[in-house]
């Protein structure tokens, strides 16, 4: 009786030992070689095969134990065990293919600027898993057609129950295909929420604020919202600033000095845009100043903060050197006394 179990136990032990040696020794050395030589896609392959080498050797040991076993078991039980082992093997192969697909889709997307990886790679992985499962069932003799029909009818019912989820899913696809929003873009929603788009998933879009907070926006809401994308059609934008000078100022001198200061700021923070010369336009005779608007190019929306900071500091210093005054409000107030005599107060 004991002798009958020697062969199957031997096969199982051989499979177990081979799996351990393959996983701990051969697999690790090959992985290290691929990482050191920097083979494209090599890390993805080994991540997909992680722990699978051990499982495949172990399943091979069990399969050999079932086939060459001299234990007195029925043919039906042997067939059932072989079918179970086959199903497990095919499932692990399907899982590896799904991992490979998701990994290489991610690799491709990373080389494509602005395309979110999560949604596309997860859908590709799910598609491979579904297809692999159907092939697996067909291989072991299960009729797939009734299952597909049932899934179709059931999918309709599930679709009605998950309308919001499906709306977010298709809205995510719409945002990706239309390229209205890409990862890395700086967007502003409803003049309230703003930040950098970090990812678009099957359900929502994540936006990282400057304060390092994360805003979660459902895809359906983002697809129907009025928002500003400050990185489209390109990242460089025009910074505008309102400035006022006194009425006794020489406007030609004001224009020359202000443009020089703006060029100095651009040379410091956006030298690659220096070909787009800054300019000013006078527009209003105000109560106590002549107002103009400055136009200056910066690399992206976030650079406006440092550009304003530098420009105000440099312009204030330069105006002081040139004798150009930035006026403050002045009001003349007349006070009438009881003798109908009036006097005026000049309040600065």
Short mmCIF file of N, CA and C in Angstrom, two decimals, residues 106 109 114-122 172 175-176 181-185 196-208 214-217 219 222:
data_model
loop_
_atom_site.label_atom_id
_atom_site.label_comp_id
_atom_site.label_asym_id
_atom_site.label_seq_id
_atom_site.Cartn_x
_atom_site.Cartn_y
_atom_site.Cartn_z
N UNK A 106 1.14 50.12 -19.93
CA UNK A 106 1.68 51.19 -19.08
C UNK A 106 2.97 51.75 -19.66
N UNK A 109 2.13 53.89 -22.62
CA UNK A 109 1.46 55.13 -22.23
C UNK A 109 2.44 56.11 -21.61
N UNK A 114 0.83 62.87 -21.43
CA UNK A 114 -0.50 63.30 -21.07
C UNK A 114 -1.57 62.23 -21.05
N UNK A 115 -1.26 60.99 -21.42
CA UNK A 115 -2.27 59.93 -21.45
C UNK A 115 -2.26 59.20 -20.11
N UNK A 116 -3.40 59.14 -19.40
CA UNK A 116 -3.44 58.46 -18.11
C UNK A 116 -3.32 56.95 -18.26
N UNK A 117 -2.58 56.33 -17.35
CA UNK A 117 -2.29 54.90 -17.48
C UNK A 117 -3.32 54.01 -16.81
N UNK A 118 -3.88 54.45 -15.70
CA UNK A 118 -4.70 53.56 -14.87
C UNK A 118 -5.88 52.98 -15.63
N UNK A 119 -6.67 53.86 -16.25
CA UNK A 119 -7.90 53.41 -16.90
C UNK A 119 -7.61 52.44 -18.03
N UNK A 120 -6.71 52.78 -18.92
CA UNK A 120 -6.45 51.96 -20.11
C UNK A 120 -5.80 50.64 -19.74
N UNK A 121 -4.80 50.67 -18.85
CA UNK A 121 -4.11 49.44 -18.48
C UNK A 121 -5.04 48.48 -17.73
N UNK A 122 -5.88 49.00 -16.85
CA UNK A 122 -6.81 48.13 -16.11
C UNK A 122 -7.84 47.50 -17.04
N UNK A 172 -14.70 59.01 -18.75
CA UNK A 172 -13.25 58.92 -18.70
C UNK A 172 -12.65 58.64 -20.06
N UNK A 175 -12.83 61.85 -22.13
CA UNK A 175 -11.79 62.82 -21.77
C UNK A 175 -10.44 62.43 -22.35
N UNK A 176 -10.14 61.12 -22.34
CA UNK A 176 -8.86 60.65 -22.86
C UNK A 176 -8.80 60.80 -24.38
N UNK A 181 -8.34 66.86 -21.39
CA UNK A 181 -7.62 66.82 -20.11
C UNK A 181 -6.59 65.71 -20.20
N UNK A 182 -5.36 66.02 -19.82
CA UNK A 182 -4.28 65.04 -19.83
C UNK A 182 -3.59 65.08 -18.47
N UNK A 183 -2.94 63.99 -18.12
CA UNK A 183 -2.19 63.98 -16.88
C UNK A 183 -1.06 65.01 -16.97
N UNK A 184 -0.91 65.77 -15.90
CA UNK A 184 0.09 66.83 -15.88
C UNK A 184 -0.46 68.20 -16.22
N UNK A 185 -1.69 68.26 -16.75
CA UNK A 185 -2.29 69.55 -17.09
C UNK A 185 -2.73 70.28 -15.82
N UNK A 196 -3.07 70.27 -10.59
CA UNK A 196 -2.52 69.43 -11.65
C UNK A 196 -3.25 68.09 -11.70
N UNK A 197 -3.64 67.67 -12.89
CA UNK A 197 -4.29 66.37 -13.07
C UNK A 197 -3.24 65.28 -12.91
N UNK A 198 -3.46 64.38 -11.96
CA UNK A 198 -2.49 63.31 -11.70
C UNK A 198 -2.89 61.99 -12.33
N UNK A 199 -4.20 61.74 -12.46
CA UNK A 199 -4.63 60.46 -13.05
C UNK A 199 -6.10 60.53 -13.41
N UNK A 200 -6.49 59.72 -14.40
CA UNK A 200 -7.90 59.52 -14.76
C UNK A 200 -8.17 58.04 -14.67
N UNK A 201 -8.98 57.63 -13.69
CA UNK A 201 -9.30 56.23 -13.48
C UNK A 201 -10.66 55.93 -14.11
N UNK A 202 -11.15 54.69 -13.90
CA UNK A 202 -12.42 54.29 -14.49
C UNK A 202 -13.60 55.03 -13.84
N UNK A 203 -13.38 55.64 -12.68
CA UNK A 203 -14.47 56.30 -11.97
C UNK A 203 -14.28 57.80 -11.81
N UNK A 204 -13.07 58.26 -11.53
CA UNK A 204 -12.88 59.67 -11.24
C UNK A 204 -11.53 60.17 -11.73
N UNK A 205 -11.40 61.47 -11.67
CA UNK A 205 -10.15 62.15 -12.02
C UNK A 205 -9.58 62.77 -10.75
N UNK A 206 -8.30 62.56 -10.52
CA UNK A 206 -7.66 63.10 -9.33
C UNK A 206 -6.85 64.35 -9.72
N UNK A 207 -7.05 65.40 -8.93
CA UNK A 207 -6.38 66.68 -9.17
C UNK A 207 -5.61 67.05 -7.91
N UNK A 208 -4.34 67.35 -8.07
CA UNK A 208 -3.50 67.70 -6.92
C UNK A 208 -3.36 69.21 -6.84
N UNK A 214 -5.53 66.53 -2.47
CA UNK A 214 -6.04 65.81 -3.63
C UNK A 214 -7.55 66.07 -3.76
N UNK A 215 -7.96 66.48 -4.95
CA UNK A 215 -9.38 66.68 -5.25
C UNK A 215 -9.84 65.52 -6.12
N UNK A 216 -10.94 64.87 -5.71
CA UNK A 216 -11.49 63.75 -6.47
C UNK A 216 -12.74 64.25 -7.20
N UNK A 217 -12.70 64.19 -8.53
CA UNK A 217 -13.82 64.68 -9.35
C UNK A 217 -14.36 63.53 -10.18
N UNK A 219 -15.71 61.51 -13.20
CA UNK A 219 -15.46 61.77 -14.62
C UNK A 219 -16.65 62.40 -15.32
N UNK A 222 -16.73 66.10 -14.60
CA UNK A 222 -15.66 66.82 -15.30
C UNK A 222 -15.96 66.94 -16.78
#
